[in-house]
Amino acid sequence: MKKGFIQEGQDGQNVSVRNAVPLGCEKREEDSSNATQGKYVEHQMSVGYTGNGSVRRKRKLRTVLLHALLAVLAVVWLFPILWIVMTSLRGEPGSYFTTFFPKEVTFANFTRLFTETDVLNFPRWFVNTLIVSIFTCVISTFFVLAVSYSMSRMRFKLRKPFMNVALVLGMFPAFMSMIAVYYILKGINLTEGVMKLVALVLVYSASTGLGFYIAKGFFDTIPKSVDEAAMIDGASRFKIFYKITVPLSKPIIVYTVITSFLAPWLDFIFARVIAGADSRYYTVAIGLWSMLEREYVYHYYTRFAAGSVCVAIPIAALFLFTQRYYAEGLSGAVKG
Amino acid sequence: MKKAKKFRAIGEAGFLESWGKGDFFTKLSLLVPGLGNIRRGQFVKGILFLFLGLSYLVYFLGTGLSVLKKLPTLGTKTQEKVWDDAQGIFVYEPGDNSLLILLSGVIFVFLTLAFLLFLRMAVRSAYYAEELVRAGRRVPKFREEIEMHFNGRLHRTLLFWPVLGVLVFTILPLVFMISMAFTNYDRDHQVPGKLFTWVGLANFRTVLDFDGAFGQTFWPILGWTFTWAIFATFLNYILGMLLAILINKKEVRWKGFWRFCFILSIAVPQFVTLLTMRTLLQPNGAVNVLLREWGLIAQDAALPFFTDATWARVTIILVNIWVGVPYTLLTTTGILQNIPTELYEAAKVDGANARVTFLKITLPYMLFVTAPTLITTFINNINNFNVIFLLSGGAPATLEYYRGTAGKTDLLVTWLYKLTIDNKDYCYGAVIGILTFVISIVISLVAYRRTAAYKNEEGFQ
């Protein structure tokens, strides 16, 4: 009688809803094999219920299994990242290791990365990228805010066409125009020497006006009545923009600043074409990439890891800081 | 008629109306931009217009004409080796550079279009001033017009530089590349040594031809691109959602920590994680070495992660799950929490199990809400350059494909990259870019229409 009852509970999804009888008194369930309990756990996904005794034990087991599964998955996901960190601390050279933990732990990879600069000059790449990203950040933030404000607040004839064109342009493979961009830059003498960095700034920031969707979505949420009130007080549109809208939009400005700051650190397609063979004007991304070229990989693999760690920590911190806005922006886009 | 005219505010007349109804000076503004404005007392604006008009004239007479002359042929004079008696050596006498001719031709078209728009604006502006004078109203001074650009016309001020950037660094290069698709600018026609010329649609025929060497590369790669995009999109979507559901469960503790573990893999730059994975999966990489140590494979054996076509494709899809699942987790966690709990309670009452609940409630709901992002993800996967390029680089290479330009895991975009950057077959690269674009736009349009229809259908129920 009792057994049948339990089985019914196992087959039909929900014990607590379907049966008014408290389940806590099912002593015999304790004898069930683990296999049955595993099955039970699977069937009980997403249902919370209360009870004590055997049911509590089952629930506990299920919770443990859930956490174990999550832990395994988390290890899988963190493994490459941990591997990089471990590699950066390795004393032994080369790129093929047989152990996860280094045989010899050292910080030499980091110090050599910044001090031995004759062949591959990491500090210089770092400074290059920093300069490029600061300028890119200033220009693209202005571009993105200017376009998204116009699209959100102003009404003019070309508004819809502009938004459609932006959508269509996004469908072209981004680097299809790369060769053409290169020739244009060459035409205005931006492909030699230090001008390469100027070229990079232009490439990274010039078209950012097209990425206005997330910021526009944010501006749309600021009530128009605020603008109207200011307008009645005689403020011009521009004054409203920088006195009211901008201060109210700090989150989205922070988001825009950080994402545009990160772009030069992550891109290696344009950087590779523009920097060419001249390693003095590499950015960090192509510099690290070049460490894995066949002639360097043996000596530089651990330093590649060290460099990656140096770059990845600030980038990851900034990214995690912005991810809230990223998710919000996306769900906003879904609603629209 | 007269009434309607009265209601139209001053300054809203289109170009034709402005020119047709304008007086002599307004009409002449089409040839001498700014004349009408100067006549009505807008000196600064008028002179500015005049100056811009003159600049174009100088450009047109100086560069434009010669470009226009060469554009139909893209140059006729080949670079030649000439004996220089004075120096006693052969010197190269420069010929026409087809590439520069094409580029300046595109720039010419852009500047001319801009000039025509400018003329249109000049006439309208002249007529506006004329109308104001006729109505007995004051014509705005230059300073006042500047102020207007910070108020009612703020969008013009704000949009000027961003739009200029997009025009010069996105649209102009795109038009340039698209025009290359109609030339024979391949590895055998490299500037400055050789000329290239217009060939019409010949490249499209070559690429799409089933039997040609090029077509036998294009179609298999297209097939793999779609296979990849479907797997990459839907596997990541389903698995990411399951993970999100798992973490959302009531009894799971330290939810923030678990999410952090997964999202950390997005935060670390892809070139770091993917390049690491690449070294791990090499024939002598850590994974194979470990498998040998454990005796799971023979001492000299290696699992062909990137050396066998099928292995490489499966590896890439699996690694992409690692890349993509956290993104789905990030975007769906919030939406999952918004699913009305009554739906689940009703399902419980009806005795639905977890699988049925997921398939009948969660998935349809999520598809309904996230369909637009799913389409975008699909398009992004068709154009997913980073994962393929960093992970396999298209490997394994094969001679089955056109002159060995592509490998078995190359997508259309990575092939496009290799064709242009490594092989200098620009015209074919351009054709593939255009085809990729057409595919993307067709899929988006069809898919978006279907979701709209879906939504409307729901609306009636």
XYZ file of N, CA, C and O in Angstrom, chain A residues 158-293:
544
model
N 15.382 61.860 -41.857
C 16.265 60.744 -42.178
C 16.459 59.775 -41.018
O 17.302 58.896 -41.083
N 15.679 59.945 -39.947
C 15.913 59.128 -38.758
C 15.702 57.642 -39.053
O 16.574 56.820 -38.816
N 14.528 57.298 -39.559
C 14.235 55.880 -39.862
C 15.218 55.317 -40.885
O 15.787 54.243 -40.654
N 15.415 56.024 -42.021
C 16.388 55.498 -42.997
C 17.746 55.241 -42.356
O 18.366 54.205 -42.600
N 18.200 56.153 -41.503
C 19.516 55.975 -40.882
C 19.542 54.690 -40.055
O 20.492 53.908 -40.126
N 18.464 54.455 -39.283
C 18.453 53.258 -38.448
C 18.438 51.994 -39.298
O 19.091 51.001 -38.970
N 17.708 52.045 -40.426
C 17.688 50.874 -41.305
C 19.045 50.639 -41.949
O 19.517 49.499 -42.041
N 19.679 51.741 -42.394
C 20.992 51.599 -43.016
C 21.977 50.994 -42.015
O 22.765 50.109 -42.356
N 21.884 51.435 -40.757
C 22.783 50.901 -39.735
C 22.594 49.396 -39.586
O 23.563 48.641 -39.469
N 21.336 48.939 -39.646
C 21.058 47.501 -39.548
C 21.669 46.754 -40.720
O 22.322 45.722 -40.559
N 21.469 47.291 -41.928
C 21.952 46.619 -43.135
C 23.472 46.564 -43.137
O 24.069 45.524 -43.434
N 24.108 47.684 -42.745
C 25.579 47.710 -42.747
C 26.141 46.672 -41.786
O 27.196 46.094 -42.022
N 25.413 46.425 -40.695
C 25.865 45.441 -39.722
C 25.907 44.032 -40.284
O 26.533 43.149 -39.714
N 25.237 43.803 -41.396
C 25.177 42.467 -41.976
C 26.398 42.151 -42.835
O 26.623 41.000 -43.204
N 27.149 43.162 -43.229
C 28.346 42.893 -44.026
C 29.441 42.366 -43.110
O 29.603 42.852 -41.997
N 30.208 41.378 -43.565
C 31.350 40.940 -42.773
C 32.255 42.147 -42.512
O 32.612 42.861 -43.444
N 32.585 42.379 -41.236
C 33.225 43.635 -40.847
C 34.521 43.900 -41.606
O 34.811 45.019 -41.977
N 35.293 42.845 -41.855
C 36.606 43.107 -42.443
C 36.596 43.002 -43.950
O 37.637 43.012 -44.580
N 35.391 42.902 -44.546
C 35.329 42.874 -45.997
C 35.920 44.158 -46.552
O 36.584 44.174 -47.574
N 35.687 45.266 -45.818
C 36.148 46.556 -46.312
C 37.572 46.866 -45.863
O 38.082 47.933 -46.129
N 38.204 45.898 -45.180
C 39.505 46.172 -44.562
C 40.556 46.626 -45.569
O 41.305 47.566 -45.310
N 40.623 45.927 -46.702
C 41.632 46.270 -47.702
C 41.410 47.692 -48.192
O 42.351 48.487 -48.305
N 40.132 48.004 -48.444
C 39.813 49.344 -48.918
C 40.199 50.380 -47.867
O 40.803 51.405 -48.186
N 39.890 50.093 -46.604
C 40.256 51.018 -45.531
C 41.765 51.211 -45.518
O 42.264 52.328 -45.381
N 42.482 50.112 -45.703
C 43.942 50.201 -45.700
C 44.428 51.153 -46.798
O 45.297 51.979 -46.557
N 43.832 51.041 -47.986
C 44.282 51.918 -49.078
C 43.903 53.366 -48.825
O 44.646 54.284 -49.169
N 42.751 53.583 -48.211
C 42.369 54.952 -47.880
C 43.366 55.535 -46.876
O 43.851 56.652 -47.025
N 43.723 54.747 -45.856
C 44.683 55.208 -44.856
C 46.039 55.474 -45.495
O 46.728 56.430 -45.166
N 46.392 54.618 -46.441
C 47.658 54.799 -47.141
C 47.614 56.100 -47.936
O 48.588 56.857 -47.986
N 46.430 56.340 -48.541
C 46.262 57.554 -49.340
C 46.456 58.812 -48.525
O 46.947 59.820 -49.032
N 46.083 58.795 -47.234
C 46.289 59.982 -46.408
C 47.516 59.804 -45.504
O 47.613 60.421 -44.448
N 48.438 58.949 -45.950
C 49.747 58.800 -45.295
C 49.664 58.414 -43.823
O 50.370 58.967 -42.988
N 48.793 57.473 -43.505
C 48.684 57.071 -42.107
C 49.193 55.644 -41.887
O 48.889 55.030 -40.884
N 49.953 55.118 -42.829
C 50.360 53.726 -42.644
C 51.855 53.576 -42.394
O 52.383 52.475 -42.452
N 52.541 54.680 -42.109
C 53.969 54.572 -41.830
C 54.276 55.047 -40.414
O 53.688 56.024 -39.948
N 55.196 54.352 -39.765
C 55.702 54.794 -38.472
C 54.602 54.978 -37.441
O 53.634 54.214 -37.391
N 54.766 56.027 -36.655
C 53.875 56.226 -35.520
C 52.457 56.561 -35.975
O 51.498 56.426 -35.216
N 52.304 56.968 -37.230
C 50.972 57.275 -37.730
C 50.077 56.041 -37.748
O 48.862 56.148 -37.819
N 50.712 54.870 -37.694
C 49.919 53.639 -37.642
C 48.979 53.646 -36.445
O 47.876 53.114 -36.515
N 49.443 54.230 -35.365
C 48.590 54.278 -34.171
C 47.394 55.193 -34.416
O 46.275 54.895 -34.005
N 47.654 56.322 -35.119
C 46.544 57.217 -35.471
C 45.557 56.455 -36.342
O 44.332 56.526 -36.150
N 46.108 55.695 -37.304
C 45.252 54.913 -38.190
C 44.387 53.954 -37.380
O 43.190 53.815 -37.640
N 44.997 53.320 -36.388
C 44.232 52.376 -35.564
C 43.098 53.083 -34.832
O 41.982 52.581 -34.765
N 43.409 54.276 -34.281
C 42.360 55.026 -33.587
C 41.203 55.297 -34.538
O 40.029 55.079 -34.206
N 41.537 55.743 -35.758
C 40.484 56.046 -36.736
C 39.663 54.808 -37.053
O 38.438 54.842 -37.083
N 40.359 53.699 -37.286
C 39.657 52.467 -37.660
C 38.720 52.022 -36.546
O 37.581 51.631 -36.789
N 39.199 52.102 -35.294
C 38.376 51.607 -34.190
C 37.227 52.540 -33.853
O 36.205 52.107 -33.334
N 37.395 53.851 -34.102
C 36.362 54.763 -33.613
C 35.446 55.287 -34.710
O 34.308 55.650 -34.428
N 35.917 55.308 -35.971
C 35.158 56.036 -37.004
C 33.733 55.535 -37.162
O 32.803 56.320 -37.277
N 33.548 54.222 -37.147
C 32.218 53.705 -37.460
C 31.400 53.357 -36.230
O 30.364 52.714 -36.345
N 31.864 53.779 -35.046
C 31.162 53.349 -33.840
C 29.774 53.962 -33.736
O 28.958 53.493 -32.961
N 29.527 55.029 -34.529
C 28.203 55.643 -34.513
C 27.110 54.648 -34.853
O 25.953 54.844 -34.503
N 27.481 53.559 -35.537
C 26.466 52.569 -35.918
C 26.007 51.731 -34.731
O 24.943 51.135 -34.779
N 26.825 51.684 -33.681
C 26.456 50.827 -32.542
C 25.690 51.584 -31.486
O 26.104 51.649 -30.343
N 24.575 52.163 -31.884
C 23.880 53.054 -30.965
C 22.713 52.390 -30.262
O 22.057 52.995 -29.432
N 22.434 51.124 -30.589
C 21.163 50.544 -30.152
C 20.999 50.483 -28.634
O 19.955 50.841 -28.103
N 22.031 50.021 -27.947
C 21.889 49.850 -26.503
C 21.709 51.210 -25.818
O 20.814 51.391 -24.991
N 22.549 52.186 -26.210
C 22.446 53.497 -25.582
C 21.124 54.168 -25.925
O 20.506 54.834 -25.085
N 20.664 53.971 -27.154
C 19.364 54.541 -27.542
C 18.258 53.955 -26.667
O 17.384 54.680 -26.181
N 18.341 52.649 -26.457
C 17.356 51.993 -25.603
C 17.348 52.609 -24.217
O 16.294 52.804 -23.605
N 18.536 52.967 -23.723
C 18.613 53.590 -22.409
C 17.993 54.981 -22.431
O 17.178 55.317 -21.565
N 18.372 55.788 -23.431
C 17.817 57.158 -23.516
C 16.301 57.122 -23.619
O 15.613 57.993 -23.108
N 15.783 56.102 -24.314
C 14.328 55.998 -24.471
C 13.624 55.868 -23.126
O 12.444 56.209 -23.005
N 14.353 55.361 -22.122
C 13.701 55.155 -20.835
C 13.664 56.430 -19.984
O 12.963 56.475 -18.985
N 14.436 57.452 -20.377
C 14.372 58.717 -19.620
C 13.112 59.451 -20.058
O 12.919 59.685 -21.248
N 12.235 59.808 -19.108
C 10.957 60.402 -19.507
C 11.138 61.684 -20.298
O 11.998 62.519 -19.965
N 10.338 61.833 -21.325
C 10.426 63.027 -22.164
C 9.993 64.274 -21.410
O 10.382 65.381 -21.744
N 9.143 64.069 -20.375
C 8.631 65.232 -19.658
C 9.763 66.036 -19.026
O 9.650 67.254 -18.869
N 10.868 65.347 -18.691
C 12.015 66.050 -18.127
C 12.539 67.062 -19.146
O 12.777 68.235 -18.830
N 12.685 66.606 -20.401
C 13.143 67.487 -21.474
C 12.186 68.653 -21.655
O 12.582 69.806 -21.785
N 10.885 68.301 -21.662
C 9.882 69.330 -21.946
C 9.898 70.414 -20.879
O 9.808 71.601 -21.193
N 10.034 69.984 -19.628
C 10.089 70.954 -18.536
C 11.257 71.919 -18.737
O 11.115 73.131 -18.586
N 12.418 71.333 -19.123
C 13.595 72.176 -19.327
C 13.387 73.112 -20.502
O 13.811 74.271 -20.484
N 12.701 72.608 -21.534
C 12.478 73.428 -22.718
C 11.591 74.630 -22.387
O 11.820 75.726 -22.876
N 10.597 74.386 -21.546
C 9.721 75.495 -21.140
C 10.537 76.540 -20.386
O 10.326 77.738 -20.536
N 11.518 76.083 -19.631
C 12.385 77.027 -18.918
C 13.371 77.715 -19.839
O 14.222 78.475 -19.386
N 13.306 77.401 -21.144
C 14.130 78.124 -22.098
C 15.473 77.496 -22.401
O 16.328 78.134 -23.004
N 15.669 76.240 -21.982
C 16.943 75.597 -22.291
C 16.956 75.151 -23.747
O 15.933 74.729 -24.277
N 18.117 75.261 -24.386
C 18.217 74.777 -25.758
C 18.403 73.264 -25.722
O 18.731 72.690 -24.694
N 18.200 72.620 -26.875
C 18.347 71.178 -26.969
C 19.739 70.724 -26.507
O 19.888 69.721 -25.831
N 20.741 71.490 -26.911
C 22.111 71.111 -26.571
C 22.321 71.184 -25.062
O 22.931 70.311 -24.459
N 21.766 72.245 -24.469
C 21.886 72.405 -23.026
C 21.198 71.242 -22.323
O 21.715 70.699 -21.349
N 20.016 70.850 -22.849
C 19.299 69.707 -22.260
C 20.172 68.459 -22.355
O 20.288 67.677 -21.413
N 20.813 68.317 -23.505
C 21.645 67.132 -23.735
C 22.742 67.026 -22.676
O 22.882 66.010 -22.015
N 23.510 68.137 -22.509
C 24.666 67.951 -21.625
C 24.392 68.311 -20.163
O 25.143 67.936 -19.282
N 23.280 69.050 -19.910
C 22.984 69.388 -18.514
C 22.033 68.381 -17.868
O 22.002 68.237 -16.658
N 21.170 67.747 -18.682
C 20.159 66.869 -18.094
C 20.360 65.413 -18.516
O 20.524 64.525 -17.687
N 20.378 65.182 -19.831
C 20.432 63.794 -20.295
C 21.725 63.109 -19.897
O 21.706 61.998 -19.359
N 22.853 63.779 -20.144
C 24.130 63.130 -19.840
C 24.268 62.794 -18.345
O 24.593 61.657 -18.001
N 23.996 63.752 -17.437
C 24.115 63.377 -16.017
C 23.172 62.250 -15.600
O 23.488 61.474 -14.706
N 22.002 62.171 -16.273
C 21.052 61.109 -15.917
C 21.468 59.752 -16.472
O 20.916 58.731 -16.094
N 22.434 59.768 -17.400
C 22.745 58.527 -18.115
C 24.077 57.930 -17.711
O 24.720 57.266 -18.512
N 24.507 58.192 -16.492
C 25.823 57.717 -16.087
C 26.044 56.232 -16.371
O 27.089 55.861 -16.914
N 25.084 55.354 -16.040
C 25.348 53.928 -16.282
C 25.691 53.623 -17.731
O 26.659 52.923 -18.013
N 24.902 54.194 -18.647
C 25.128 53.848 -20.050
C 26.413 54.500 -20.551
O 27.097 53.965 -21.428
N 26.787 55.638 -19.956
C 28.049 56.258 -20.357
C 29.208 55.379 -19.891
O 30.145 55.109 -20.648
N 29.107 54.902 -18.664
C 30.151 54.008 -18.158
C 30.263 52.775 -19.065
O 31.345 52.370 -19.468
N 29.102 52.230 -19.423
C 29.090 51.055 -20.298
C 29.774 51.357 -21.631
O 30.651 50.619 -22.086
N 29.390 52.495 -22.246
C 29.962 52.852 -23.541
C 31.463 53.082 -23.429
O 32.241 52.619 -24.272
N 31.869 53.808 -22.383
C 33.291 54.093 -22.193
C 34.074 52.785 -22.091
O 35.074 52.587 -22.784
N 33.585 51.875 -21.267
C 34.357 50.651 -21.054
C 34.382 49.779 -22.296
O 35.440 49.302 -22.710
N 33.234 49.609 -22.952
C 33.260 48.749 -24.141
C 34.143 49.344 -25.227
O 34.884 48.609 -25.885
N 34.115 50.672 -25.408
C 34.958 51.215 -26.472
C 36.420 51.214 -26.050
O 37.303 51.098 -26.885
N 36.671 51.301 -24.765
C 38.053 51.218 -24.290
C 38.609 49.820 -24.540
O 39.789 49.646 -24.841
N 37.761 48.825 -24.427
C 38.236 47.443 -24.558
C 38.493 47.035 -26.003
O 39.313 46.155 -26.257
N 37.797 47.659 -26.955
C 37.891 47.211 -28.350
C 39.330 47.024 -28.847
O 39.657 45.960 -29.368
N 40.233 48.019 -28.686
C 41.596 47.832 -29.195
C 42.349 46.702 -28.491
O 43.286 46.152 -29.061
N 41.950 46.344 -27.286
C 42.656 45.266 -26.578
C 42.257 43.903 -27.121
O 42.972 42.919 -26.940
N 41.083 43.830 -27.718
C 40.557 42.537 -28.133
C 40.750 42.267 -29.613
O 40.790 41.129 -30.044
N 40.854 43.323 -30.426
C 40.911 43.117 -31.866
C 42.324 42.768 -32.324
O 43.292 43.337 -31.837
N 42.412 41.823 -33.232
C 43.723 41.600 -33.829
C 43.650 41.557 -35.339
O 44.667 41.458 -36.010
N 42.440 41.648 -35.910
C 42.307 41.551 -37.365
C 42.810 42.840 -38.009
O 43.734 42.837 -38.824
N 42.205 43.970 -37.611
C 42.620 45.245 -38.187
C 44.043 45.582 -37.775
O 44.844 46.044 -38.579
N 44.354 45.322 -36.510
C 45.676 45.668 -36.009
C 46.754 44.949 -36.819
O 47.798 45.508 -37.135
N 46.472 43.706 -37.178
C 47.459 42.915 -37.905
C 47.684 43.500 -39.299
O 48.807 43.593 -39.775
N 46.600 43.884 -39.954
C 46.733 44.436 -41.309
C 47.458 45.771 -41.258
O 48.340 46.056 -42.070
N 47.121 46.622 -40.287
C 47.698 47.961 -40.261
C 49.127 47.943 -39.738
O 50.008 48.600 -40.288
N 49.403 47.170 -38.709
C 50.762 47.153 -38.164
C 51.725 46.443 -39.104
O 52.913 46.742 -39.127
N 51.225 45.518 -39.907
C 52.089 44.809 -40.842
C 53.187 44.061 -40.114
O 52.945 43.421 -39.090
N 54.422 44.165 -40.621
C 55.509 43.394 -40.040
C 56.252 44.168 -38.958
O 57.126 43.627 -38.301
N 55.901 45.439 -38.793
C 56.661 46.299 -37.887
C 56.214 46.082 -36.441
O 55.220 46.645 -35.997
N 56.981 45.278 -35.696
C 56.506 44.880 -34.366
C 56.537 46.028 -33.364
O 56.022 45.894 -32.267
N 57.136 47.183 -33.725
C 57.145 48.294 -32.775
C 55.744 48.858 -32.571
O 55.434 49.474 -31.568
N 54.891 48.705 -33.600
C 53.558 49.298 -33.496
C 52.486 48.237 -33.306
O 51.332 48.462 -33.623
N 52.876 47.093 -32.795
C 51.891 46.063 -32.471
C 51.032 46.529 -31.299
O 51.465 47.313 -30.460
N 49.813 45.987 -31.266
C 49.036 46.126 -30.040
C 49.240 44.832 -29.247
O 49.829 43.876 -29.742
N 48.735 44.837 -28.028
C 48.947 43.685 -27.159
C 48.423 42.398 -27.802
O 49.092 41.357 -27.785
N 47.241 42.493 -28.416
C 46.628 41.279 -28.959
C 47.504 40.632 -30.025
O 47.789 39.430 -29.956
N 47.964 41.413 -31.019
C 48.797 40.765 -32.041
C 50.175 40.436 -31.494
O 50.795 39.479 -31.946
N 50.643 41.205 -30.533
C 51.928 40.886 -29.928
C 51.894 39.508 -29.285
O 52.757 38.664 -29.531
N 50.857 39.275 -28.487
C 50.742 37.974 -27.825
C 50.547 36.871 -28.860
O 51.108 35.782 -28.749
N 49.740 37.172 -29.856
C 49.525 36.224 -30.951
C 50.867 35.851 -31.579
O 51.133 34.683 -31.859
N 51.741 36.867 -31.787
C 53.010 36.584 -32.469
C 53.931 35.731 -31.603
O 54.819 35.055 -32.118
N 53.718 35.747 -30.281
C 54.546 34.898 -29.413
C 54.301 33.422 -29.675
O 55.110 32.574 -29.307
N 53.161 33.115 -30.275
C 52.858 31.707 -30.540
C 53.303 31.290 -31.938
O 53.060 30.167 -32.356
N 53.949 32.197 -32.681
C 54.491 31.823 -33.984
C 55.574 30.763 -33.762
O 56.184 30.689 -32.700
